[in-house]
Each structure stands twice: as C-alpha cells, then as structure tokens.
Short mmCIF file of C-alpha atoms in Angstrom, two decimals:
data_model
loop_
_atom_site.label_atom_id
_atom_site.label_comp_id
_atom_site.label_asym_id
_atom_site.label_seq_id
_atom_site.Cartn_x
_atom_site.Cartn_y
_atom_site.Cartn_z
CA ALA A 1 170.99 57.79 200.57
CA GLY A 2 169.45 55.98 203.80
CA ILE A 3 166.40 56.21 205.79
CA ALA A 4 166.49 56.61 209.66
CA LEU A 5 163.88 55.15 211.77
CA PRO A 6 163.30 55.13 215.19
CA THR A 7 163.57 52.27 217.12
CA GLU A 8 161.70 50.66 220.02
CA GLY A 9 163.75 52.62 222.54
CA ALA A 10 162.50 55.70 221.06
CA ASP A 11 158.86 54.87 221.87
CA GLU A 12 159.88 53.53 225.39
CA TRP A 13 162.11 57.34 225.74
CA LEU A 14 158.76 59.01 224.68
CA ALA A 15 156.59 57.23 226.96
CA ALA A 16 158.78 57.30 230.01
CA ASP A 17 158.00 59.73 233.03
CA PRO A 18 159.94 63.15 233.14
CA SER A 19 163.05 61.67 235.52
CA GLU A 20 163.04 58.26 233.26
CA ALA A 21 163.45 60.32 229.77
CA TYR A 22 165.50 62.66 231.54
CA ALA A 23 168.00 60.76 232.94
CA ARG A 24 168.07 58.46 229.72
CA LEU A 25 169.09 61.54 227.84
CA LEU A 26 171.92 62.68 230.04
CA LEU A 27 173.65 59.57 230.38
CA ALA A 28 173.35 58.68 226.66
CA TRP A 29 175.18 62.04 226.01
CA TRP A 30 177.61 61.39 229.00
CA GLU A 31 179.05 58.26 227.02
CA LEU A 32 178.66 59.41 223.73
CA PRO A 33 182.51 58.96 221.90
CA MET A 34 181.92 62.38 219.82
CA VAL A 35 180.74 65.77 220.24
CA PRO A 36 177.29 65.45 218.61
CA SER A 37 177.01 69.44 217.95
CA LEU A 38 180.60 69.62 216.33
CA ARG A 39 180.69 66.91 213.67
CA VAL A 40 183.37 67.76 211.22
CA ASP A 41 185.92 65.41 209.38
CA GLU A 42 189.51 65.78 208.97
CA SER A 43 189.46 68.84 206.68
CA GLY A 44 187.14 70.44 209.05
CA ARG A 45 184.03 69.90 206.87
CA PRO A 46 180.35 68.79 208.49
CA ALA A 47 180.19 65.49 208.64
CA PRO A 48 177.20 62.94 208.10
CA ALA A 49 174.73 63.12 211.14
CA LEU A 50 174.32 59.39 211.14
CA VAL A 51 178.20 58.17 210.57
CA ARG A 52 179.93 57.35 213.80
CA ALA A 53 183.63 57.19 211.89
CA PHE A 54 184.39 60.93 213.36
CA GLY A 55 183.95 59.92 217.02
CA HIS A 56 186.57 58.95 219.54
CA PRO A 57 186.81 57.76 223.38
CA GLU A 58 188.94 60.58 223.90
CA TYR A 59 185.80 63.08 223.95
CA VAL A 60 184.22 61.09 226.40
CA ARG A 61 187.31 61.95 228.70
CA MET A 62 187.35 65.27 227.66
CA ARG A 63 183.48 65.71 228.75
CA SER A 64 184.15 63.75 231.99
CA GLY A 65 187.22 65.85 232.68
CA ALA A 66 185.66 69.42 231.79
CA LEU A 67 182.41 68.80 234.21
CA ALA A 68 185.18 67.60 237.10
CA ALA A 69 187.27 70.23 236.58
CA LEU A 70 184.47 72.93 237.32
CA ALA A 71 182.98 70.60 239.84
CA THR A 72 186.48 71.05 241.80
CA LEU A 73 185.45 75.04 241.99
CA GLY A 74 182.58 73.86 244.56
CA ARG A 75 179.33 74.90 244.11
CA GLU A 76 177.90 78.47 242.37
CA ARG A 77 181.96 79.08 241.30
CA GLY A 78 182.66 78.61 237.52
CA LEU A 79 184.99 79.70 234.80
CA VAL A 80 183.58 82.12 232.22
CA GLU A 81 186.83 82.12 230.09
CA LEU A 82 187.29 78.91 227.72
CA ASP A 83 191.43 79.45 228.23
CA ALA A 84 191.08 79.27 231.76
CA LEU A 85 189.13 75.69 231.69
CA ARG A 86 191.80 74.68 229.55
CA GLU A 87 194.41 75.60 231.78
CA LEU A 88 192.40 74.16 234.75
CA LEU A 89 192.37 70.85 232.79
CA ALA A 90 196.18 70.77 232.01
CA HIS A 91 196.96 71.75 235.43
CA ARG A 92 194.56 68.61 236.79
CA ALA A 93 196.33 66.03 234.41
CA PRO A 94 199.26 67.37 232.89
CA TYR A 95 200.69 63.96 231.78
CA ASP A 96 197.12 62.59 230.21
CA ARG A 97 198.22 62.90 226.76
CA GLU A 98 194.46 61.12 226.20
CA ILE A 99 192.62 64.54 227.10
CA PRO A 100 192.41 66.28 223.85
CA ASP A 101 193.22 70.01 223.75
CA ASP A 102 190.77 71.10 221.23
CA ALA A 103 189.16 74.18 221.93
CA ASP A 104 186.43 74.14 219.33
CA ARG A 105 185.17 70.63 220.88
CA LEU A 106 185.44 71.86 224.35
CA ARG A 107 183.67 74.92 223.54
CA ALA A 108 180.57 72.92 222.05
CA THR A 109 180.91 70.48 224.62
CA LEU A 110 180.27 73.06 227.23
CA ALA A 111 177.45 74.53 225.03
CA GLU A 112 175.51 70.87 225.25
CA ALA A 113 176.12 70.87 228.99
CA GLU A 114 174.27 74.11 229.03
CA LEU A 115 171.45 72.99 227.05
CA LEU A 116 171.33 69.87 229.30
CA GLY A 117 171.05 71.99 232.45
CA LEU A 118 174.50 70.62 233.67
CA VAL A 119 176.17 74.00 233.15
CA ALA A 120 175.08 77.95 233.76
CA THR A 121 177.50 80.86 233.52
CA GLY A 122 180.71 78.49 233.49
CA ALA A 123 179.81 77.02 236.88
CA LEU A 124 178.89 73.33 237.38
CA THR A 125 174.50 73.09 238.33
CA PRO A 126 173.09 71.20 241.04
CA LEU A 127 172.11 68.63 238.28
CA GLY A 128 175.50 68.89 237.10
CA HIS A 129 176.74 67.60 240.51
CA GLN A 130 174.08 65.19 240.77
CA LEU A 131 175.30 63.53 237.08
CA LEU A 132 178.99 63.23 238.28
CA ALA A 133 177.68 61.26 241.68
CA ALA A 134 175.53 59.30 239.41
CA VAL A 135 178.12 57.79 237.34
CA HIS A 136 180.29 56.94 239.90
CA THR A 137 177.74 54.65 241.46
CA ASP A 138 176.94 50.95 240.65
CA ASP A 139 173.63 51.82 239.09
CA PRO A 140 173.85 55.30 237.58
CA HIS A 141 170.59 55.50 235.75
CA ALA A 142 168.83 54.74 238.87
CA ALA A 143 171.02 57.22 240.99
CA LEU A 144 170.05 59.82 238.40
CA ARG A 145 166.67 59.07 238.04
CA ASP A 146 165.98 59.24 241.78
CA ALA A 147 167.50 62.43 242.08
CA LEU A 148 165.46 63.66 239.26
CA ALA A 149 162.33 62.61 240.58
CA GLU A 150 162.79 64.46 243.62
CA VAL A 151 162.90 67.96 242.00
CA LEU A 152 160.78 67.58 239.01
CA PRO A 153 157.12 67.79 239.33
CA ALA A 154 155.36 64.50 238.93
CA PRO A 155 153.33 64.52 235.24
CA SER A 156 149.64 65.20 235.29
CA ARG A 157 147.57 61.96 234.57
CA THR A 158 144.38 63.72 234.27
CA ALA A 159 142.58 66.48 232.59
CA THR A 160 139.97 69.17 233.20
CA PHE A 161 136.97 68.97 230.63
CA LEU A 162 135.40 72.81 230.28
CA PRO A 163 132.22 73.43 228.52
CA ASP A 164 133.92 75.14 225.65
CA LEU A 165 135.33 71.30 224.47
CA THR A 166 138.42 71.66 225.73
CA ALA A 167 140.76 69.72 227.75
CA VAL A 168 143.23 71.35 230.11
CA VAL A 169 146.10 70.26 231.65
CA THR A 170 148.19 71.73 234.11
CA GLY A 171 151.96 71.10 234.43
CA THR A 172 153.23 68.13 232.31
CA ALA A 173 151.10 65.55 230.63
CA ALA A 174 151.89 62.20 231.03
CA ALA A 175 152.72 60.25 227.77
CA PRO A 176 149.53 58.36 227.74
CA LEU A 177 147.26 61.13 228.52
CA THR A 178 149.28 63.07 225.77
CA ARG A 179 148.43 60.54 223.13
CA LEU A 180 145.07 60.05 223.80
CA LEU A 181 144.34 63.94 223.85
CA ASP A 182 146.38 64.10 220.33
CA THR A 183 144.50 61.52 218.70
CA VAL A 184 140.96 62.98 220.00
CA ALA A 185 141.47 66.70 219.79
CA ASP A 186 143.84 69.10 218.61
CA ALA A 187 146.46 70.74 220.67
CA GLU A 188 146.06 74.62 220.84
CA ARG A 189 148.80 75.40 223.46
CA ARG A 190 151.75 73.47 225.25
CA ASP A 191 152.92 75.16 227.98
CA THR A 192 152.76 75.10 231.90
CA ALA A 193 149.16 74.64 231.18
CA SER A 194 148.48 72.69 227.82
CA VAL A 195 144.81 72.96 225.97
CA TRP A 196 143.10 70.43 223.69
CA ARG A 197 140.09 71.49 221.78
CA PHE A 198 137.57 68.83 220.48
CA THR A 199 136.08 69.38 216.87
CA ALA A 200 134.06 67.25 214.93
CA GLU A 201 136.92 66.50 212.50
CA SER A 202 139.33 65.54 215.47
CA VAL A 203 136.97 62.74 216.83
CA ARG A 204 136.43 61.45 213.65
CA ARG A 205 140.22 61.18 213.00
CA ALA A 206 139.96 59.08 216.31
CA LEU A 207 137.23 56.97 215.02
CA ASP A 208 139.11 56.43 211.69
CA ALA A 209 142.14 55.43 213.32
CA GLY A 210 139.71 52.72 215.17
CA TYR A 211 138.63 53.69 218.23
CA THR A 212 134.87 53.47 218.77
CA ALA A 213 132.53 55.78 220.77
CA ASP A 214 132.21 53.66 223.87
CA ARG A 215 136.34 53.28 223.47
CA LEU A 216 136.58 57.18 223.75
CA LEU A 217 134.40 57.39 226.22
CA THR A 218 135.87 55.06 228.65
CA GLU A 219 139.51 55.97 228.18
CA LEU A 220 138.54 59.90 228.30
CA THR A 221 136.69 58.97 231.72
#
C-alpha cells in the first residue's frame, strides 16, 4: 500500500498556459519508456500503475518509429490497418531488432497518439508533424511550445460579472483566474464559455480559507 502525492511540477503544470502545458504533456509522453495505456507483466496481467519495472527503452523507439513512418506518407495520408503499419516499420528498418514487433503495444501507442491529437484516422496530424520536427531541434520544448502558441487561443485573464451573481469567462480561463473563481464561487459550467455563480456559501468558503473582504474585492477587480 502507498500514497501518490503530486510534486511541485504538478502545480507548475496546472498553472501553465495551454501551449506550455500541452508541450510538456506531449514531450513527457514521447519520452516514456513504456506504453502507459497497456501496462502488463510477463504473464499478460495488468501491472500496477506506479511500477516502472515493466517499461523498456524499446517502446520509445517503437513510438518514434511509428510516428516517423506515418510522416513518410505525407500530409493527409495514413494507414488504417495495423498490419500495414507493421509492414512499413519492418520495411523501413529491416535489421533493427530493437524495435519490438508487438501488435498490442503498437495498437495502444496509436490510440494514445489519437487521444493526444497526434494521429487521426491513421494519418499524422499537423500537430504530429510539429512534434516530430520539435524533437529534432536543440530545444524541443521551446520549439513545440512556440508552435502550439500559434494555433491555440490565448487563455482569458478576465471575467464578465453579471447582475445575477455569475461570472462568465469566454474561452479557456487562465489558471490564476480559475483558481480565484473556484475559491469564491461555484462552477456551474466549463465549456467554450465557463460560468461561476457567487453565493453566500461560496463567499463564506473563501473567507474561511483566509481571504479578507478587501482582498477578494481587489483580486476580483
């Protein structure tokens, strides 16, 4: 039995702007020596989430090899059959015995890439191409962050306060604004426009957390 606690890195990630947080997430996935969505031991049984014993550097090579193979097809072209991708990998590196021929892990890797927006319908997305380009630069994090900043909307740092005691934020709320509104109001909706409602209980919660009335008014202003 054990306890998993977030580090300061988690706080920094949560407070980061979308382009910074997304870049960190993609590069962390890129460098994982395991396939996180398919963690099994030698017998094929599920492995504990926090045990690293079942990772291997080969899976990093499989991940990079799969995305690089899809990149060779050109933009907006892909492979929807897993066997076709396995054949392409074998053709690209016929003597590279370090790339594992593991259909289950390759399938899981592609599913993870789709969740992250790197692959869609068997083709590498523009974001996937940007990740491949970034990891071959001297500063992959900066390169990927700058590329993401050009396509992701800037986070909203202000809210609109309405007479019905709600605050509305259009787009993605910046982390400091989200923390403030979560402290003093109740979140009613998080979407393309997020809504928080002020109540006597929510304001009392902020005061109990150590805020003063003057501080709340200043920060909300």
